[in-house]
mmCIF file of C-alpha atoms in Angstrom:
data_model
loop_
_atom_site.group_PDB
_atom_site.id
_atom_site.type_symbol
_atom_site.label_atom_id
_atom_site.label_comp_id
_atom_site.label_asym_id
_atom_site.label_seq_id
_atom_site.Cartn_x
_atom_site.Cartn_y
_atom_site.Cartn_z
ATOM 1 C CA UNK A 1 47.765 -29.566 -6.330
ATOM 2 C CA UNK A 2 46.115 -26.189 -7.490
ATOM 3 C CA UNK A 3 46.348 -24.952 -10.727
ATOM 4 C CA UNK A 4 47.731 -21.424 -9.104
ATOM 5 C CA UNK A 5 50.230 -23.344 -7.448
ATOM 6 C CA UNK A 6 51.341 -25.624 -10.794
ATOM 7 C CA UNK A 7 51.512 -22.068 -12.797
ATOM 8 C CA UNK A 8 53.709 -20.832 -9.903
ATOM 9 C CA UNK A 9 56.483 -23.613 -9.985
ATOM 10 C CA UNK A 10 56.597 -23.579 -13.595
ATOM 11 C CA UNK A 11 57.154 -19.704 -13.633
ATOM 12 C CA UNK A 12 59.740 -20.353 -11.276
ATOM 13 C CA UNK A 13 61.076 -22.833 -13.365
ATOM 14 C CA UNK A 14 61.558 -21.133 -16.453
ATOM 15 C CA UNK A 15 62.986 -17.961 -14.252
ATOM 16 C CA UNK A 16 65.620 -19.826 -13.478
ATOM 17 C CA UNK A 17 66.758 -21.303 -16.571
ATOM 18 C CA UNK A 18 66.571 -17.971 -18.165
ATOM 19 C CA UNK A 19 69.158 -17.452 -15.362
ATOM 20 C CA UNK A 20 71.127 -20.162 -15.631
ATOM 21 C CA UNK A 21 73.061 -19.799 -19.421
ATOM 22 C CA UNK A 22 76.805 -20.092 -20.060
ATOM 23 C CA UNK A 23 76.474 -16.106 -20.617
ATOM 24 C CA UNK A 24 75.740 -15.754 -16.931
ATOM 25 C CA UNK A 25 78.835 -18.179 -15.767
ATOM 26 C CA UNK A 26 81.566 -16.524 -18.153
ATOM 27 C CA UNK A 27 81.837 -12.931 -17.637
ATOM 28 C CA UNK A 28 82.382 -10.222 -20.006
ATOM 29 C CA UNK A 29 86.265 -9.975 -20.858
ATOM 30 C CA UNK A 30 88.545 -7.403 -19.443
ATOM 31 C CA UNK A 31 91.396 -6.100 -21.222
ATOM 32 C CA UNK A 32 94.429 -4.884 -19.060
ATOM 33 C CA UNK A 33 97.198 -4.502 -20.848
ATOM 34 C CA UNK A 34 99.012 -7.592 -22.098
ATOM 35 C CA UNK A 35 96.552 -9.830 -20.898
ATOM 36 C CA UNK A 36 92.465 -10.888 -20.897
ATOM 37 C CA UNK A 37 91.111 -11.969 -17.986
ATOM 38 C CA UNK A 38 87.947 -13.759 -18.039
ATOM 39 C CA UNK A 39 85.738 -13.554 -14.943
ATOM 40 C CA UNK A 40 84.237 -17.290 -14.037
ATOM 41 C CA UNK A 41 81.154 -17.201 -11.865
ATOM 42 C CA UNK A 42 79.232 -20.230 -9.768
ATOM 43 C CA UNK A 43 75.535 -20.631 -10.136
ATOM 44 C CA UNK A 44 73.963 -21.905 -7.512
ATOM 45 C CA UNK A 45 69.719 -22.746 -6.698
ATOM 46 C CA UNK A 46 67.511 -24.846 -5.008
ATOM 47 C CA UNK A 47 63.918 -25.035 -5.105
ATOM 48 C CA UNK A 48 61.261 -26.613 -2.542
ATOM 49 C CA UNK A 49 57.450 -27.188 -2.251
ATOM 50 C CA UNK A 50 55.126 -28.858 0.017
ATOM 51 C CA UNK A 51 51.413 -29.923 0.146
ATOM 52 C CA UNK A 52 48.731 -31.594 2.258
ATOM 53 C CA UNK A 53 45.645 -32.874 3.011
ATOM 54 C CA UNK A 54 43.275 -33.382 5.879
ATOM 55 C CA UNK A 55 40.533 -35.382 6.085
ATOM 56 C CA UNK A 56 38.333 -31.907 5.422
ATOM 57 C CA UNK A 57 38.319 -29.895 2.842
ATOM 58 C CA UNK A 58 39.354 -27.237 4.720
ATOM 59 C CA UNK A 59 42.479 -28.737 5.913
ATOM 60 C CA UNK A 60 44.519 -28.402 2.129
ATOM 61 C CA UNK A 61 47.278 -26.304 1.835
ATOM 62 C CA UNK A 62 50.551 -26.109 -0.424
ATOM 63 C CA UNK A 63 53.378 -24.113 -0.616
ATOM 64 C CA UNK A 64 56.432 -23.916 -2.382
ATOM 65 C CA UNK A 65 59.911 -21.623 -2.796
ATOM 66 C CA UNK A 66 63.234 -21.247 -4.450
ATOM 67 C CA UNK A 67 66.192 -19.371 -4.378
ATOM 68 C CA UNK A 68 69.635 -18.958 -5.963
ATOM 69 C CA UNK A 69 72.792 -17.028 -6.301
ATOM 70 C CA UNK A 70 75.641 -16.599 -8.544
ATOM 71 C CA UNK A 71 79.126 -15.424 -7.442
ATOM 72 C CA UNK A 72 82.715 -15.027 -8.759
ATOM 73 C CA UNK A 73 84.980 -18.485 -8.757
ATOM 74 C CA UNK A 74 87.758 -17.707 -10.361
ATOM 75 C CA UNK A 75 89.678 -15.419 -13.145
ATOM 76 C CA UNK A 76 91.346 -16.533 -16.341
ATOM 77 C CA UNK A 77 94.116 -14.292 -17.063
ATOM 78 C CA UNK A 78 94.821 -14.908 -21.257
ATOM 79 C CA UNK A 79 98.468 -13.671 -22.001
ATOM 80 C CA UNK A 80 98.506 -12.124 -25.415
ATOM 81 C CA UNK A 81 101.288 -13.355 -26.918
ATOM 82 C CA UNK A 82 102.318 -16.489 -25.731
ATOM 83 C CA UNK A 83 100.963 -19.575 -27.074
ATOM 84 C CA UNK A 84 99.358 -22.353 -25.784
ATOM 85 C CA UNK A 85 98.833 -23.800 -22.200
ATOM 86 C CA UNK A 86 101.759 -21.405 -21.153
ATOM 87 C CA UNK A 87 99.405 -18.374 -22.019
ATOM 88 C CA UNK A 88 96.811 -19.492 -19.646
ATOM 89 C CA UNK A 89 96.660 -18.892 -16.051
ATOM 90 C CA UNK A 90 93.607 -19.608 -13.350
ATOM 91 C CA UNK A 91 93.103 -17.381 -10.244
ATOM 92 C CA UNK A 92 91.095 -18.993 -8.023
ATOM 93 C CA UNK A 93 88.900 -16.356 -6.200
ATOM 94 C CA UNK A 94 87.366 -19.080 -3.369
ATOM 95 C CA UNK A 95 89.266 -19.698 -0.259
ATOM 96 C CA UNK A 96 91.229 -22.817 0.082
ATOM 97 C CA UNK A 97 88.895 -25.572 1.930
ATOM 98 C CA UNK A 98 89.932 -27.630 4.573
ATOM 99 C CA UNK A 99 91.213 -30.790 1.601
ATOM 100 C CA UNK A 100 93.371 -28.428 -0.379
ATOM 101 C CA UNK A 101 94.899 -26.790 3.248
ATOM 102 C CA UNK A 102 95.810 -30.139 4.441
ATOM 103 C CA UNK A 103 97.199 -31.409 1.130
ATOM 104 C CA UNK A 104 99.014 -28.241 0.564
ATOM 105 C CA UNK A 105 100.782 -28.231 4.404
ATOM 106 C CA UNK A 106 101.305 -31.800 5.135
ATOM 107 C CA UNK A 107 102.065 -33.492 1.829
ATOM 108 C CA UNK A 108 104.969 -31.760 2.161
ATOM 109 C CA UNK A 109 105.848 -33.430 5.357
ATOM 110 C CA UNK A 110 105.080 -36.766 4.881
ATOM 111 C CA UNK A 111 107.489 -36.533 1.440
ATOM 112 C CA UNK A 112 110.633 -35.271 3.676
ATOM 113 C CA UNK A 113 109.439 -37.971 5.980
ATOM 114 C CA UNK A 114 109.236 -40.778 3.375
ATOM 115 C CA UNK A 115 112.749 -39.035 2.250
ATOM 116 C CA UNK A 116 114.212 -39.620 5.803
ATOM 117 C CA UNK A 117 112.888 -43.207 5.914
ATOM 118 C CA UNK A 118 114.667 -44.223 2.655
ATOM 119 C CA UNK A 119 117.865 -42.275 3.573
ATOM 120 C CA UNK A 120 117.592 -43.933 6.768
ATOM 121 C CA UNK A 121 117.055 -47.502 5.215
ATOM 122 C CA UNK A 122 120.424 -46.954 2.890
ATOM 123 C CA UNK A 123 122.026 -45.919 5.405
ATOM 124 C CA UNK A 124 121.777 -49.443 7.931
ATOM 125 C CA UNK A 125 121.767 -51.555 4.463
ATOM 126 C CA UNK A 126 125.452 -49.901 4.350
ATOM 127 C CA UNK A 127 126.669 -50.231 7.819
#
């Protein structure tokens, strides 16, 4: 690998740790009244690189890339005056995925179903 191209992934490197700090994934806080909310952010990046060789000298080549982005998660709302866990409270800011949409709609379900099937069990020990 060229020395240009070793010099060029390290700069990359160190870019990105510069970028990614605990500064950079808890936001400045906000004040609003009787509260503090705390903006949470994701940090994201991914980096590749490549390289070959023929069987002339002409034939070398390398290459390499990165990229990354950082975007809001969630907000922690801080109520000022009340103590403890209670004070706390997390907004999420991301879209439910698919997991928390089929936990949230059909747990509820199969617990009135499970209900049924007990009731229903009772009901023929009884009779």
């Amino acid at each position: 690998m060229s020395e240009e191209l070793n010099a060029i992934i390290k700069s990359m490197w160190e870019e990105f740790r510069k970028t990614i700090t605990v500064e950079a994934a808890i936001g400045k806080p906000i004040e609003i009244e009787d509260k503090t909310l705390i903006p949470i952010f994701g940090i994201g990046f991914g980096a590749g690189g490549g390289g070959g060789k023929a069987k002339e000298k002409e034939g070398e080549g390398y290459g390499g890339g990165g990229g990354g982005g950082i975007g809001p998660v969630a907000l922690v709302a801080v109520f000022k005056g009340i103590p403890g866990p209670e004070g706390l409270k997390v907004l999420s800011l991301k879209p439910p995925g698919a997991i928390e949409k089929i936990v949230g709609e059909a747990l509820p379900m199969v617990m009135e179903k499970i209900k049924e099937m007990k009731e229903g069990k009772k009901a023929e020990e009884t009779t």
